Amino acid sequence: MSTLRALRAGINVQRSVRSHPRATTVCVQNFSVSSTQTNQGSETFETRSRGGTTEEIEGKKRTKPLTPEQHAYLDSALRVNQAGELAATLIYTAQTPPVVRAHPHLRPLMKHMYDQEAGHFKTFNALLAKHRIRPTVMYPVWQAAATMLGWATGAMGREAAMACTEAVETEIGEHYNGQVKVLLQWLKEMEARGEEVDPELKELVVTIKRIRDEELEHLDHAVEQDAKLAQPYELLNNVIRAGCRGAIRISERI
C-alpha cells in the first residue's frame, strides 16, 4: 500500500459522490464560442470556451484565453484521458464474464468499477466534443489491445484480473496526479497575478481529482482481492504498466 500512499501524498482531496451513466460513443460537436459586447460601443470579442483568466478592458472583465502552450497541454491531456477510460471500460467488459462465472460474489464489485469507468469515459467524451479535440488516431488499436488484455487476464483467474487492475490504476493514478499538479500551478500563478480564474478551469481540476480518486479506489479493491497473489505477478505488473506508459506517450502525440 506504500505506492497508494505515495500517489495520494501530494494532494489532499475528499472523494466525491460517485454516480455516472454508461457511455459508449464519441460524438464531436460544434466548439462553443462566447461573444461579449461592451456597453460603450459595438466592439465584440470572442474567446474559446475553455478555462482562462480575465483582464480589464474599458471597465469590463473578459475571459483571457490560455496560452497556446496551455491549450496544447489540455488538448493532449484530455485526449489521453478519453483513450484511457475507453480502455478501462473494455478491459472490465472482457474480464467480467469469466471472473463472475468463477466468483459470483464479485459481480457487484465488477459492475461498480465498470460503471465508474463508463462515467469517466462519458465525461471525457463530452469534453472532447465541447472543445473539438480529436480522439487519438490509435483509437482502434487501443480498443483491440484493451479487449485482449481484459480477456487474457480474466481467463487467467481472479488474481490475474485484479493484478491487471492494480497495474493499470497505479499508472493512471500517477498520470492524473501529474495533471492535477499542473492545473493547480496554473491557478496559483493566475491568482498571484491578480487575475480572475474562469470557473470552467476550476471545475476541470475538481473533475480530474474526483476521477483520480475513483481510480485509486479501484486499486484498493484490486489489492483487497489478492492481486499480488497472481502468478506471475511481477511479470504481469511490469508488462501492463509499461504498456500503459507507452500508450499514454503515443496518445499524447497522435
mmCIF file of C-alpha atoms in Angstrom:
data_model
loop_
_atom_site.group_PDB
_atom_site.id
_atom_site.type_symbol
_atom_site.label_atom_id
_atom_site.label_comp_id
_atom_site.label_asym_id
_atom_site.label_seq_id
_atom_site.Cartn_x
_atom_site.Cartn_y
_atom_site.Cartn_z
ATOM 1 C CA MET A 1 0.000 0.000 0.000
ATOM 2 C CA SER A 2 3.025 2.334 0.103
ATOM 3 C CA THR A 3 2.531 3.013 -3.625
ATOM 4 C CA LEU A 4 -1.038 4.095 -2.971
ATOM 5 C CA ARG A 5 0.001 6.393 -0.109
ATOM 6 C CA ALA A 6 2.698 7.945 -2.295
ATOM 7 C CA LEU A 7 0.203 8.617 -5.082
ATOM 8 C CA ARG A 8 -2.037 10.498 -2.676
ATOM 9 C CA ALA A 9 0.690 12.265 -0.647
ATOM 10 C CA GLY A 10 0.961 15.410 -2.775
ATOM 11 C CA ILE A 11 -2.712 16.400 -2.834
ATOM 12 C CA ASN A 12 -5.349 16.122 -0.090
ATOM 13 C CA VAL A 13 -8.750 15.776 -1.670
ATOM 14 C CA GLN A 14 -12.015 14.448 -0.302
ATOM 15 C CA ARG A 15 -13.590 11.823 -2.514
ATOM 16 C CA SER A 16 -16.684 12.928 -4.413
ATOM 17 C CA VAL A 17 -20.022 11.120 -4.684
ATOM 18 C CA ARG A 18 -19.903 8.553 -7.435
ATOM 19 C CA SER A 19 -22.805 8.452 -9.878
ATOM 20 C CA HIS A 20 -22.205 8.009 -13.588
ATOM 21 C CA PRO A 21 -24.252 6.653 -16.502
ATOM 22 C CA ARG A 22 -22.824 4.426 -19.197
ATOM 23 C CA ALA A 23 -21.052 5.881 -22.184
ATOM 24 C CA THR A 24 -20.457 4.108 -25.437
ATOM 25 C CA THR A 25 -19.848 6.561 -28.230
ATOM 26 C CA VAL A 26 -17.858 9.652 -29.071
ATOM 27 C CA CYS A 27 -19.738 12.483 -30.714
ATOM 28 C CA VAL A 28 -17.776 15.533 -31.801
ATOM 29 C CA GLN A 29 -19.995 18.583 -31.665
ATOM 30 C CA ASN A 30 -19.509 22.205 -32.664
ATOM 31 C CA PHE A 31 -16.992 24.006 -30.499
ATOM 32 C CA SER A 32 -18.749 26.710 -28.486
ATOM 33 C CA VAL A 33 -17.567 30.298 -28.695
ATOM 34 C CA SER A 34 -18.603 33.024 -26.306
ATOM 35 C CA SER A 35 -19.180 36.568 -27.519
ATOM 36 C CA THR A 36 -19.495 39.628 -25.271
ATOM 37 C CA GLN A 37 -20.346 43.192 -26.242
ATOM 38 C CA THR A 38 -19.251 46.283 -24.312
ATOM 39 C CA ASN A 39 -21.747 48.911 -23.144
ATOM 40 C CA GLN A 40 -19.747 51.757 -24.701
ATOM 41 C CA GLY A 41 -19.807 50.584 -28.304
ATOM 42 C CA SER A 42 -20.396 47.777 -30.726
ATOM 43 C CA GLU A 43 -16.992 46.122 -30.376
ATOM 44 C CA THR A 44 -17.339 42.351 -29.916
ATOM 45 C CA PHE A 45 -14.705 39.850 -28.901
ATOM 46 C CA GLU A 46 -14.642 36.063 -28.895
ATOM 47 C CA THR A 47 -12.843 33.584 -26.751
ATOM 48 C CA ARG A 48 -12.596 29.802 -26.777
ATOM 49 C CA SER A 49 -14.841 28.236 -24.159
ATOM 50 C CA ARG A 50 -12.022 26.776 -22.086
ATOM 51 C CA GLY A 51 -10.518 27.824 -18.773
ATOM 52 C CA GLY A 52 -8.681 31.118 -18.794
ATOM 53 C CA THR A 53 -8.037 34.318 -16.892
ATOM 54 C CA THR A 54 -9.724 37.695 -17.019
ATOM 55 C CA GLU A 55 -8.489 41.189 -17.653
ATOM 56 C CA GLU A 56 -9.943 44.700 -17.566
ATOM 57 C CA ILE A 57 -10.972 46.241 -20.907
ATOM 58 C CA GLU A 58 -12.933 49.511 -20.927
ATOM 59 C CA GLY A 59 -14.065 48.817 -17.364
ATOM 60 C CA LYS A 60 -15.378 45.359 -18.248
ATOM 61 C CA LYS A 61 -13.814 41.988 -17.466
ATOM 62 C CA ARG A 62 -13.482 39.408 -20.197
ATOM 63 C CA THR A 63 -12.151 35.877 -20.398
ATOM 64 C CA LYS A 64 -8.496 35.898 -21.320
ATOM 65 C CA PRO A 65 -7.571 32.803 -23.337
ATOM 66 C CA LEU A 66 -4.914 30.434 -22.114
ATOM 67 C CA THR A 67 -1.605 30.481 -23.923
ATOM 68 C CA PRO A 68 -1.122 28.272 -26.999
ATOM 69 C CA GLU A 69 1.125 26.034 -24.906
ATOM 70 C CA GLN A 70 -1.566 25.637 -22.255
ATOM 71 C CA HIS A 71 -4.199 24.870 -24.892
ATOM 72 C CA ALA A 72 -1.867 22.252 -26.383
ATOM 73 C CA TYR A 73 -1.357 20.684 -22.955
ATOM 74 C CA LEU A 74 -5.105 20.453 -22.345
ATOM 75 C CA ASP A 75 -5.730 19.003 -25.810
ATOM 76 C CA SER A 76 -3.143 16.313 -25.167
ATOM 77 C CA ALA A 77 -4.276 15.598 -21.604
ATOM 78 C CA LEU A 78 -7.954 15.256 -22.445
ATOM 79 C CA ARG A 79 -7.209 13.099 -25.494
ATOM 80 C CA VAL A 80 -5.154 10.700 -23.358
ATOM 81 C CA ASN A 81 -7.755 10.654 -20.598
ATOM 82 C CA GLN A 82 -10.527 9.738 -23.014
ATOM 83 C CA ALA A 83 -8.448 6.951 -24.558
ATOM 84 C CA GLY A 84 -7.545 5.587 -21.133
ATOM 85 C CA GLU A 85 -11.155 5.475 -19.978
ATOM 86 C CA LEU A 86 -12.158 3.757 -23.212
ATOM 87 C CA ALA A 87 -9.556 1.080 -22.500
ATOM 88 C CA ALA A 88 -10.744 0.677 -18.906
ATOM 89 C CA THR A 89 -14.352 0.041 -19.924
ATOM 90 C CA LEU A 90 -13.243 -2.561 -22.474
ATOM 91 C CA ILE A 91 -10.938 -4.327 -20.004
ATOM 92 C CA TYR A 92 -13.761 -4.713 -17.487
ATOM 93 C CA THR A 93 -16.209 -5.764 -20.198
ATOM 94 C CA ALA A 94 -13.892 -8.586 -21.252
ATOM 95 C CA GLN A 95 -12.871 -9.606 -17.711
ATOM 96 C CA THR A 96 -16.292 -9.713 -16.109
ATOM 97 C CA PRO A 97 -17.812 -12.873 -17.673
ATOM 98 C CA PRO A 98 -15.012 -15.312 -16.715
ATOM 99 C CA VAL A 99 -14.362 -13.674 -13.338
ATOM 100 C CA VAL A 100 -18.029 -13.609 -12.327
ATOM 101 C CA ARG A 101 -18.599 -17.129 -13.630
ATOM 102 C CA ALA A 102 -15.909 -18.423 -11.279
ATOM 103 C CA HIS A 103 -16.606 -15.973 -8.430
ATOM 104 C CA PRO A 104 -20.282 -14.892 -8.484
ATOM 105 C CA HIS A 105 -19.835 -12.777 -5.352
ATOM 106 C CA LEU A 106 -17.632 -10.395 -7.371
ATOM 107 C CA ARG A 107 -20.448 -9.374 -9.726
ATOM 108 C CA PRO A 108 -21.394 -6.212 -7.739
ATOM 109 C CA LEU A 109 -17.756 -5.123 -7.490
ATOM 110 C CA MET A 110 -17.062 -5.648 -11.191
ATOM 111 C CA LYS A 111 -20.236 -3.756 -12.087
ATOM 112 C CA HIS A 112 -19.375 -0.925 -9.700
ATOM 113 C CA MET A 113 -15.912 -0.475 -11.199
ATOM 114 C CA TYR A 114 -17.224 -0.727 -14.761
ATOM 115 C CA ASP A 115 -19.967 1.826 -14.102
ATOM 116 C CA GLN A 116 -17.474 4.318 -12.711
ATOM 117 C CA GLU A 117 -15.181 3.864 -15.715
ATOM 118 C CA ALA A 118 -18.136 4.313 -18.060
ATOM 119 C CA GLY A 119 -18.954 7.560 -16.276
ATOM 120 C CA HIS A 120 -15.368 8.751 -16.667
ATOM 121 C CA PHE A 121 -15.495 7.859 -20.364
ATOM 122 C CA LYS A 122 -18.701 9.851 -20.826
ATOM 123 C CA THR A 123 -17.155 12.858 -19.064
ATOM 124 C CA PHE A 124 -14.120 12.967 -21.340
ATOM 125 C CA ASN A 125 -16.216 12.300 -24.442
ATOM 126 C CA ALA A 126 -18.212 15.402 -23.603
ATOM 127 C CA LEU A 127 -15.076 17.492 -23.031
ATOM 128 C CA LEU A 128 -13.544 16.394 -26.336
ATOM 129 C CA ALA A 129 -16.765 17.207 -28.176
ATOM 130 C CA LYS A 130 -17.158 20.583 -26.471
ATOM 131 C CA HIS A 131 -13.642 21.718 -27.309
ATOM 132 C CA ARG A 132 -13.381 19.989 -30.688
ATOM 133 C CA ILE A 133 -10.417 17.858 -29.658
ATOM 134 C CA ARG A 134 -9.968 14.865 -31.922
ATOM 135 C CA PRO A 135 -9.548 11.453 -30.294
ATOM 136 C CA THR A 136 -6.253 9.664 -30.737
ATOM 137 C CA VAL A 137 -5.714 8.077 -34.132
ATOM 138 C CA MET A 138 -4.736 4.948 -32.197
ATOM 139 C CA TYR A 139 -8.334 4.505 -31.048
ATOM 140 C CA PRO A 140 -8.922 1.205 -32.941
ATOM 141 C CA VAL A 141 -5.595 -0.190 -31.729
ATOM 142 C CA TRP A 142 -6.349 0.627 -28.091
ATOM 143 C CA GLN A 143 -9.812 -0.915 -28.470
ATOM 144 C CA ALA A 144 -8.328 -4.208 -29.630
ATOM 145 C CA ALA A 145 -5.455 -4.170 -27.124
ATOM 146 C CA ALA A 146 -7.704 -3.420 -24.141
ATOM 147 C CA THR A 147 -10.170 -6.142 -25.084
ATOM 148 C CA MET A 148 -7.390 -8.693 -25.475
ATOM 149 C CA LEU A 149 -5.804 -7.688 -22.163
ATOM 150 C CA GLY A 150 -9.119 -7.974 -20.359
ATOM 151 C CA TRP A 151 -9.936 -11.343 -21.900
ATOM 152 C CA ALA A 152 -6.471 -12.798 -21.200
ATOM 153 C CA THR A 153 -6.265 -11.697 -17.567
ATOM 154 C CA GLY A 154 -9.866 -12.681 -16.925
ATOM 155 C CA ALA A 155 -9.201 -16.157 -18.311
ATOM 156 C CA MET A 156 -6.147 -16.446 -16.050
ATOM 157 C CA GLY A 157 -8.352 -16.045 -12.986
ATOM 158 C CA ARG A 158 -9.446 -13.587 -10.327
ATOM 159 C CA GLU A 159 -5.950 -12.788 -9.076
ATOM 160 C CA ALA A 160 -4.616 -12.026 -12.569
ATOM 161 C CA ALA A 161 -7.630 -9.851 -13.372
ATOM 162 C CA MET A 162 -7.072 -7.897 -10.174
ATOM 163 C CA ALA A 163 -3.340 -7.658 -10.852
ATOM 164 C CA CYS A 164 -4.256 -6.066 -14.181
ATOM 165 C CA THR A 165 -6.474 -3.547 -12.399
ATOM 166 C CA GLU A 166 -3.737 -2.779 -9.872
ATOM 167 C CA ALA A 167 -1.148 -2.169 -12.597
ATOM 168 C CA VAL A 168 -3.429 -0.025 -14.752
ATOM 169 C CA GLU A 169 -4.728 2.067 -11.862
ATOM 170 C CA THR A 170 -1.236 2.651 -10.487
ATOM 171 C CA GLU A 171 -0.196 4.244 -13.788
ATOM 172 C CA ILE A 172 -3.477 6.111 -14.225
ATOM 173 C CA GLY A 173 -3.341 7.441 -10.665
ATOM 174 C CA GLU A 174 0.128 8.849 -11.281
ATOM 175 C CA HIS A 175 -0.999 10.230 -14.644
ATOM 176 C CA TYR A 176 -3.977 12.092 -13.167
ATOM 177 C CA ASN A 177 -1.884 13.316 -10.246
ATOM 178 C CA GLY A 178 0.507 14.912 -12.719
ATOM 179 C CA GLN A 179 -2.333 16.706 -14.480
ATOM 180 C CA VAL A 180 -3.799 17.991 -11.224
ATOM 181 C CA LYS A 181 -0.422 19.397 -10.156
ATOM 182 C CA VAL A 182 -0.009 21.238 -13.465
ATOM 183 C CA LEU A 183 -3.501 22.738 -13.356
ATOM 184 C CA LEU A 184 -3.175 23.773 -9.714
ATOM 185 C CA GLN A 185 0.087 25.523 -10.582
ATOM 186 C CA TRP A 186 -1.710 27.437 -13.335
ATOM 187 C CA LEU A 187 -4.390 28.542 -10.877
ATOM 188 C CA LYS A 188 -1.772 29.607 -8.335
ATOM 189 C CA GLU A 189 0.081 31.692 -10.925
ATOM 190 C CA MET A 190 -3.126 33.327 -12.173
ATOM 191 C CA GLU A 191 -4.169 34.267 -8.660
ATOM 192 C CA ALA A 192 -0.679 35.610 -7.897
ATOM 193 C CA ARG A 193 -1.025 37.953 -10.888
ATOM 194 C CA GLY A 194 -4.374 39.163 -9.578
ATOM 195 C CA GLU A 195 -6.284 37.529 -12.421
ATOM 196 C CA GLU A 196 -9.735 36.060 -12.037
ATOM 197 C CA VAL A 197 -9.837 32.389 -12.977
ATOM 198 C CA ASP A 198 -12.555 31.078 -15.274
ATOM 199 C CA PRO A 199 -14.851 28.720 -13.309
ATOM 200 C CA GLU A 200 -14.560 26.153 -16.116
ATOM 201 C CA LEU A 201 -10.873 25.635 -15.406
ATOM 202 C CA LYS A 202 -11.564 25.249 -11.691
ATOM 203 C CA GLU A 203 -14.284 22.713 -12.473
ATOM 204 C CA LEU A 204 -11.873 20.722 -14.643
ATOM 205 C CA VAL A 205 -9.487 20.426 -11.692
ATOM 206 C CA VAL A 206 -12.327 19.193 -9.465
ATOM 207 C CA THR A 207 -13.406 16.672 -12.111
ATOM 208 C CA ILE A 208 -9.939 15.208 -12.611
ATOM 209 C CA LYS A 209 -9.402 14.978 -8.844
ATOM 210 C CA ARG A 210 -12.657 13.077 -8.448
ATOM 211 C CA ILE A 211 -11.872 10.679 -11.273
ATOM 212 C CA ARG A 212 -8.366 10.128 -9.928
ATOM 213 C CA ASP A 213 -9.721 9.212 -6.514
ATOM 214 C CA GLU A 214 -12.190 6.761 -8.007
ATOM 215 C CA GLU A 215 -9.388 5.119 -9.992
ATOM 216 C CA LEU A 216 -7.358 4.759 -6.808
ATOM 217 C CA GLU A 217 -10.383 3.205 -5.138
ATOM 218 C CA HIS A 218 -10.245 0.520 -7.838
ATOM 219 C CA LEU A 219 -6.602 -0.043 -6.949
ATOM 220 C CA ASP A 220 -7.665 -0.596 -3.325
ATOM 221 C CA HIS A 221 -10.269 -3.136 -4.397
ATOM 222 C CA ALA A 222 -7.760 -5.000 -6.556
ATOM 223 C CA VAL A 223 -5.261 -5.352 -3.728
ATOM 224 C CA GLU A 224 -8.028 -6.497 -1.367
ATOM 225 C CA GLN A 225 -8.962 -9.171 -3.922
ATOM 226 C CA ASP A 226 -5.480 -10.722 -3.873
ATOM 227 C CA ALA A 227 -3.939 -9.004 -6.897
ATOM 228 C CA LYS A 228 -0.476 -9.678 -5.517
ATOM 229 C CA LEU A 229 -1.122 -13.432 -5.452
ATOM 230 C CA ALA A 230 -1.362 -13.577 -9.237
ATOM 231 C CA GLN A 231 1.156 -15.786 -10.991
ATOM 232 C CA PRO A 232 3.416 -14.486 -12.380
ATOM 233 C CA TYR A 233 2.654 -11.234 -10.519
ATOM 234 C CA GLU A 234 5.867 -9.322 -11.229
ATOM 235 C CA LEU A 235 5.760 -10.102 -14.930
ATOM 236 C CA LEU A 236 2.097 -9.119 -15.263
ATOM 237 C CA ASN A 237 2.587 -5.929 -13.284
ATOM 238 C CA ASN A 238 5.680 -4.777 -15.153
ATOM 239 C CA VAL A 239 4.386 -5.601 -18.641
ATOM 240 C CA ILE A 240 0.980 -3.981 -18.114
ATOM 241 C CA ARG A 241 2.432 -0.849 -16.526
ATOM 242 C CA ALA A 242 4.952 -0.480 -19.342
ATOM 243 C CA GLY A 243 2.158 -0.882 -21.870
ATOM 244 C CA CYS A 244 0.116 1.818 -20.145
ATOM 245 C CA ARG A 245 3.046 4.237 -20.148
ATOM 246 C CA GLY A 246 3.661 3.585 -23.832
ATOM 247 C CA ALA A 247 0.005 4.088 -24.723
ATOM 248 C CA ILE A 248 -0.050 7.379 -22.795
ATOM 249 C CA ARG A 249 3.026 8.704 -24.578
ATOM 250 C CA ILE A 250 1.680 7.764 -28.007
ATOM 251 C CA SER A 251 -1.794 9.169 -27.375
ATOM 252 C CA GLU A 252 -0.335 12.460 -26.153
ATOM 253 C CA ARG A 253 1.167 12.982 -29.602
ATOM 254 C CA ILE A 254 -1.231 11.445 -32.112
#
